PDB file of C-alpha atoms in Angstrom:
ATOM      1  CA  MET A  12       8.226 -62.808   0.412  1.00  0.00           C
ATOM      2  CA  LYS A  13      10.179 -65.786   1.753  1.00  0.00           C
ATOM      3  CA  GLU A  14      11.553 -63.680   4.619  1.00  0.00           C
ATOM      4  CA  SER A  15       8.066 -62.369   5.331  1.00  0.00           C
ATOM      5  CA  LEU A  16       6.674 -65.906   5.436  1.00  0.00           C
ATOM      6  CA  GLU A  17       9.433 -67.133   7.717  1.00  0.00           C
ATOM      7  CA  SER A  18       9.375 -64.204  10.122  1.00  0.00           C
ATOM      8  CA  GLY A  19       5.619 -63.700  10.136  1.00  0.00           C
ATOM      9  CA  THR A  20       4.266 -67.236  10.224  1.00  0.00           C
ATOM     10  CA  GLU A  21       1.700 -66.294  12.854  1.00  0.00           C
ATOM     11  CA  TYR A  22       0.397 -63.429  10.707  1.00  0.00           C
ATOM     12  CA  TRP A  23       0.259 -65.496   7.494  1.00  0.00           C
ATOM     13  CA  MET A  24      -1.663 -68.278   9.210  1.00  0.00           C
ATOM     14  CA  LYS A  25      -4.406 -65.789  10.136  1.00  0.00           C
ATOM     15  CA  VAL A  26      -4.930 -64.065   6.771  1.00  0.00           C
ATOM     16  CA  SER A  27      -7.357 -65.290   4.153  1.00  0.00           C
ATOM     17  CA  GLY A  28      -6.425 -67.333   1.115  1.00  0.00           C
ATOM     18  CA  TYR A  29      -7.351 -64.287  -0.949  1.00  0.00           C
ATOM     19  CA  GLU A  30      -4.810 -62.119   0.830  1.00  0.00           C
ATOM     20  CA  VAL A  31      -2.100 -64.722   0.282  1.00  0.00           C
ATOM     21  CA  ASP A  32      -3.142 -65.104  -3.381  1.00  0.00           C
ATOM     22  CA  VAL A  33      -2.871 -61.372  -4.019  1.00  0.00           C
ATOM     23  CA  GLU A  34       0.466 -61.074  -2.235  1.00  0.00           C
ATOM     24  CA  VAL A  35       1.922 -63.898  -4.336  1.00  0.00           C
ATOM     25  CA  ALA A  36       0.295 -62.672  -7.580  1.00  0.00           C
ATOM     26  CA  ARG A  37       2.152 -59.375  -7.261  1.00  0.00           C
ATOM     27  CA  PHE A  38       5.314 -61.171  -8.402  1.00  0.00           C
ATOM     28  CA  ASP A  39       3.810 -62.263 -11.743  1.00  0.00           C
ATOM     29  CA  ILE A  40       4.992 -59.514 -14.119  1.00  0.00           C
ATOM     30  CA  HIS A  41       3.271 -61.207 -17.063  1.00  0.00           C
ATOM     31  CA  ARG A  42      -0.241 -61.153 -15.585  1.00  0.00           C
ATOM     32  CA  VAL A  43      -0.240 -58.444 -12.945  1.00  0.00           C
ATOM     33  CA  PHE A  44       0.234 -54.713 -13.448  1.00  0.00           C
ATOM     34  CA  LEU A  45       1.938 -53.383 -10.350  1.00  0.00           C
ATOM     35  CA  GLU A  46       3.078 -49.802  -9.896  1.00  0.00           C
ATOM     36  CA  ASP A  47       3.939 -47.862  -6.781  1.00  0.00           C
ATOM     37  CA  PRO A  48       1.532 -44.889  -6.700  1.00  0.00           C
ATOM     38  CA  GLU A  49       4.428 -42.825  -5.351  1.00  0.00           C
ATOM     39  CA  THR A  50       6.467 -43.569  -8.450  1.00  0.00           C
ATOM     40  CA  VAL A  51       9.108 -41.183  -9.685  1.00  0.00           C
ATOM     41  CA  ILE A  52       7.590 -38.939 -12.326  1.00  0.00           C
ATOM     42  CA  ARG A  53      10.001 -39.180 -15.234  1.00  0.00           C
ATOM     43  CA  ASP A  54      10.253 -38.821 -18.985  1.00  0.00           C
ATOM     44  CA  GLY A  55       8.822 -41.879 -20.695  1.00  0.00           C
ATOM     45  CA  ILE A  56       6.414 -42.715 -17.861  1.00  0.00           C
ATOM     46  CA  CYS A  57       3.390 -42.564 -20.194  1.00  0.00           C
ATOM     47  CA  GLU A  58       4.833 -45.083 -22.587  1.00  0.00           C
ATOM     48  CA  ALA A  59       6.077 -47.305 -19.735  1.00  0.00           C
ATOM     49  CA  ILE A  60       2.647 -47.404 -18.051  1.00  0.00           C
ATOM     50  CA  VAL A  61       0.889 -48.268 -21.320  1.00  0.00           C
ATOM     51  CA  GLU A  62       3.499 -50.932 -22.103  1.00  0.00           C
ATOM     52  CA  LYS A  63       2.984 -52.554 -18.685  1.00  0.00           C
ATOM     53  CA  LEU A  64      -0.802 -52.480 -19.053  1.00  0.00           C
ATOM     54  CA  ALA A  65      -0.517 -54.056 -22.505  1.00  0.00           C
ATOM     55  CA  ARG A  66       1.905 -56.735 -21.258  1.00  0.00           C
ATOM     56  CA  VAL A  67      -0.594 -58.033 -18.669  1.00  0.00           C
ATOM     57  CA  SER A  68      -3.635 -57.790 -20.976  1.00  0.00           C
ATOM     58  CA  ARG A  69      -3.410 -61.372 -22.253  1.00  0.00           C
ATOM     59  CA  GLY A  70      -3.314 -59.862 -25.747  1.00  0.00           C
ATOM     60  CA  PHE A  71      -6.622 -58.003 -25.507  1.00  0.00           C
ATOM     61  CA  PHE A  72      -5.037 -54.544 -25.314  1.00  0.00           C
ATOM     62  CA  SER A  73      -2.249 -54.115 -27.840  1.00  0.00           C
ATOM     63  CA  PRO A  74      -1.777 -50.423 -28.611  1.00  0.00           C
ATOM     64  CA  THR A  75       0.737 -49.126 -31.140  1.00  0.00           C
ATOM     65  CA  ASP A  76       2.305 -45.736 -31.810  1.00  0.00           C
ATOM     66  CA  VAL A  77       2.115 -44.769 -28.136  1.00  0.00           C
ATOM     67  CA  LYS A  78       3.160 -41.183 -27.469  1.00  0.00           C
ATOM     68  CA  GLY A  79       2.967 -39.474 -24.136  1.00  0.00           C
ATOM     69  CA  GLU A  80       3.237 -35.946 -22.841  1.00  0.00           C
ATOM     70  CA  MET A  81       3.502 -34.661 -19.272  1.00  0.00           C
ATOM     71  CA  LEU A  82       1.930 -31.358 -18.329  1.00  0.00           C
ATOM     72  CA  ASP A  83       2.212 -29.782 -14.895  1.00  0.00           C
ATOM     73  CA  TRP A  84      -0.890 -28.384 -13.229  1.00  0.00           C
ATOM     74  CA  MET A  85      -1.242 -26.266 -10.121  1.00  0.00           C
ATOM     75  CA  GLY A  86      -4.323 -24.965  -8.365  1.00  0.00           C
ATOM     76  CA  GLU A  87      -7.474 -26.150 -10.131  1.00  0.00           C
ATOM     77  CA  PRO A  88      -7.176 -29.947 -10.463  1.00  0.00           C
ATOM     78  CA  PRO A  89      -8.256 -31.880 -13.565  1.00  0.00           C
ATOM     79  CA  PRO A  90     -11.995 -32.763 -13.474  1.00  0.00           C
ATOM     80  CA  GLU A  91     -11.292 -36.424 -12.611  1.00  0.00           C
ATOM     81  CA  LEU A  92      -9.479 -35.358  -9.422  1.00  0.00           C
ATOM     82  CA  LYS A  93     -11.753 -32.519  -8.240  1.00  0.00           C
ATOM     83  CA  GLU A  94     -13.788 -34.581  -5.777  1.00  0.00           C
ATOM     84  CA  GLU A  95     -10.779 -36.489  -4.468  1.00  0.00           C
ATOM     85  CA  LEU A  96      -8.780 -33.311  -3.839  1.00  0.00           C
ATOM     86  CA  LYS A  97     -11.634 -31.224  -2.456  1.00  0.00           C
ATOM     87  CA  GLY A  98     -10.252 -29.021   0.318  1.00  0.00           C
ATOM     88  CA  CYS A  99      -6.629 -29.745  -0.522  1.00  0.00           C
ATOM     89  CA  ILE A 100      -4.447 -26.686  -0.017  1.00  0.00           C
ATOM     90  CA  SER A 101      -2.687 -25.651  -3.253  1.00  0.00           C
ATOM     91  CA  PRO A 102      -2.956 -28.976  -5.096  1.00  0.00           C
ATOM     92  CA  GLN A 103      -0.514 -29.680  -7.881  1.00  0.00           C
ATOM     93  CA  GLY A 104       0.613 -32.548 -10.054  1.00  0.00           C
ATOM     94  CA  CYS A 105       0.872 -33.782 -13.617  1.00  0.00           C
ATOM     95  CA  ILE A 106      -1.487 -34.651 -16.404  1.00  0.00           C
ATOM     96  CA  PHE A 107      -0.147 -37.523 -18.487  1.00  0.00           C
ATOM     97  CA  LYS A 108      -1.643 -37.301 -21.962  1.00  0.00           C
ATOM     98  CA  VAL A 109      -1.317 -40.489 -23.984  1.00  0.00           C
ATOM     99  CA  ASP A 110      -2.076 -40.907 -27.682  1.00  0.00           C
ATOM    100  CA  PHE A 111      -2.107 -44.378 -29.193  1.00  0.00           C
ATOM    101  CA  LYS A 112      -3.554 -46.505 -31.943  1.00  0.00           C
ATOM    102  CA  PHE A 113      -5.670 -49.524 -31.160  1.00  0.00           C
ATOM    103  CA  ARG A 114      -7.361 -51.706 -33.748  1.00  0.00           C
ATOM    104  CA  GLY A 115      -6.491 -49.184 -36.436  1.00  0.00           C
ATOM    105  CA  LYS A 116      -8.088 -46.189 -34.696  1.00  0.00           C
ATOM    106  CA  GLU A 117      -6.458 -43.304 -32.864  1.00  0.00           C
ATOM    107  CA  TYR A 118      -7.273 -42.671 -29.215  1.00  0.00           C
ATOM    108  CA  ALA A 119      -6.278 -40.240 -26.510  1.00  0.00           C
ATOM    109  CA  ALA A 120      -6.525 -40.800 -22.781  1.00  0.00           C
ATOM    110  CA  GLU A 121      -5.109 -39.287 -19.625  1.00  0.00           C
ATOM    111  CA  PHE A 122      -3.950 -40.334 -16.221  1.00  0.00           C
ATOM    112  CA  TYR A 123      -2.840 -38.014 -13.453  1.00  0.00           C
ATOM    113  CA  SER A 124      -0.766 -37.420 -10.413  1.00  0.00           C
ATOM    114  CA  ASN A 125      -1.379 -35.142  -7.503  1.00  0.00           C
ATOM    115  CA  ALA A 126       2.087 -34.320  -6.273  1.00  0.00           C
ATOM    116  CA  ASP A 127       3.713 -37.739  -6.652  1.00  0.00           C
ATOM    117  CA  TYR A 128       0.690 -40.088  -6.362  1.00  0.00           C
ATOM    118  CA  LEU A 129      -0.457 -41.667  -9.620  1.00  0.00           C
ATOM    119  CA  ARG A 130      -4.195 -41.691 -10.296  1.00  0.00           C
ATOM    120  CA  MET A 131      -5.031 -44.118 -13.095  1.00  0.00           C
ATOM    121  CA  ASP A 132      -8.722 -44.974 -12.652  1.00  0.00           C
ATOM    122  CA  SER A 133      -9.982 -42.922 -15.602  1.00  0.00           C
ATOM    123  CA  PHE A 134      -7.247 -44.305 -17.856  1.00  0.00           C
ATOM    124  CA  VAL A 135      -8.066 -47.919 -16.989  1.00  0.00           C
ATOM    125  CA  ARG A 136     -11.794 -47.225 -17.485  1.00  0.00           C
ATOM    126  CA  LYS A 137     -10.986 -45.970 -21.002  1.00  0.00           C
ATOM    127  CA  ILE A 138      -9.062 -49.154 -21.795  1.00  0.00           C
ATOM    128  CA  ASN A 139     -11.865 -51.285 -20.354  1.00  0.00           C
ATOM    129  CA  ASP A 140     -14.299 -49.510 -22.696  1.00  0.00           C
ATOM    130  CA  LEU A 141     -12.011 -50.260 -25.653  1.00  0.00           C
ATOM    131  CA  ILE A 142     -11.720 -53.990 -24.870  1.00  0.00           C
ATOM    132  CA  LYS A 143     -15.239 -54.573 -23.558  1.00  0.00           C
ATOM    133  CA  ASP A 144     -16.234 -56.547 -26.672  1.00  0.00           C
ATOM    134  CA  THR A 145     -13.569 -59.179 -25.861  1.00  0.00           C
ATOM    135  CA  GLY A 146     -15.284 -60.179 -22.629  1.00  0.00           C
ATOM    136  CA  TYR A 147     -12.140 -59.294 -20.662  1.00  0.00           C
ATOM    137  CA  GLN A 148     -11.545 -56.325 -18.367  1.00  0.00           C
ATOM    138  CA  TYR A 149      -8.904 -54.915 -16.051  1.00  0.00           C
ATOM    139  CA  TYR A 150      -9.898 -55.601 -12.451  1.00  0.00           C
ATOM    140  CA  TRP A 151      -8.490 -54.144  -9.279  1.00  0.00           C
ATOM    141  CA  PRO A 152      -8.212 -56.496  -6.271  1.00  0.00           C
ATOM    142  CA  ARG A 153      -9.679 -54.729  -3.256  1.00  0.00           C
ATOM    143  CA  TYR A 154      -7.176 -55.642  -0.616  1.00  0.00           C
ATOM    144  CA  LEU A 155      -6.386 -53.152   2.125  1.00  0.00           C
ATOM    145  CA  HIS A 156      -2.747 -54.173   2.634  1.00  0.00           C
ATOM    146  CA  ILE A 157      -1.694 -53.444  -0.940  1.00  0.00           C
ATOM    147  CA  GLU A 158       0.069 -50.135  -1.206  1.00  0.00           C
ATOM    148  CA  TYR A 159       0.393 -50.347  -4.979  1.00  0.00           C
ATOM    149  CA  LEU A 160      -1.691 -49.833  -8.078  1.00  0.00           C
ATOM    150  CA  VAL A 161      -2.611 -53.386  -9.067  1.00  0.00           C
ATOM    151  CA  TYR A 162      -4.596 -54.469 -12.128  1.00  0.00           C
ATOM    152  CA  MET A 163      -5.309 -57.924 -13.510  1.00  0.00           C
ATOM    153  CA  VAL A 164      -7.217 -58.920 -16.637  1.00  0.00           C
ATOM    154  CA  PHE A 165     -10.030 -61.451 -16.279  1.00  0.00           C
ATOM    155  CA  SER A 166     -13.207 -62.481 -18.039  1.00  0.00           C
ATOM    156  CA  GLU A 167     -16.319 -61.954 -15.946  1.00  0.00           C
ATOM    157  CA  ASP A 168     -16.557 -65.733 -15.433  1.00  0.00           C
ATOM    158  CA  GLU A 169     -12.951 -65.902 -14.218  1.00  0.00           C
ATOM    159  CA  ALA A 170     -13.516 -62.990 -11.845  1.00  0.00           C
ATOM    160  CA  ARG A 171     -16.685 -64.542 -10.395  1.00  0.00           C
ATOM    161  CA  LYS A 172     -14.927 -67.920 -10.011  1.00  0.00           C
ATOM    162  CA  LEU A 173     -12.071 -66.302  -8.069  1.00  0.00           C
ATOM    163  CA  GLU A 174     -14.607 -64.490  -5.895  1.00  0.00           C
ATOM    164  CA  LYS A 175     -16.623 -67.631  -5.233  1.00  0.00           C
ATOM    165  CA  GLU A 176     -13.833 -70.190  -4.847  1.00  0.00           C
ATOM    166  CA  ARG A 177     -11.003 -68.108  -3.370  1.00  0.00           C
ATOM    167  CA  GLY A 178     -12.836 -65.199  -1.731  1.00  0.00           C
ATOM    168  CA  TRP A 179     -11.328 -62.567  -4.012  1.00  0.00           C
ATOM    169  CA  LYS A 180     -12.816 -59.079  -3.948  1.00  0.00           C
ATOM    170  CA  LEU A 181     -12.512 -57.551  -7.421  1.00  0.00           C
ATOM    171  CA  SER A 182     -13.647 -54.198  -8.734  1.00  0.00           C
ATOM    172  CA  LEU A 183     -13.810 -52.717 -12.194  1.00  0.00           C
ATOM    173  CA  HIS A 184     -12.636 -49.178 -12.676  1.00  0.00           C
TER     174      HIS A 184
END
């Protein structure tokens, strides 16, 4: 970041405060979930993703007994990816099935990859449903220069304040 600031002063002086905020926030591993969508698909990825989402949740999502399973798929994509992959020649990827306990109940959720790109929207929506009663949700900053999956947990008031005062553009999944 320092090198980018020094070498690209002209660029950084032209971007919005929001863009600078999001670039800097990416370094906060305690409040920002950041994952390269082209991540290496590996054993333990399910548990690692859930652990990272829990770590940035400010305590609102604290699953236990997390168990994950990877299943390959080829041809017909999972329902959550059908529209996105429409017209794709011989699509393939993984289904990441995750079982966990939260607040004493058992849950199952999935996220996906097509080839090596992670697709986590449906998984994050499931978590947002589970924590909705807390008043906090995982938000995605809509920022075109980010090439990563980025989620942050805010209350609705915090999200609106960032939008109003700093020009943030936040979406729920």
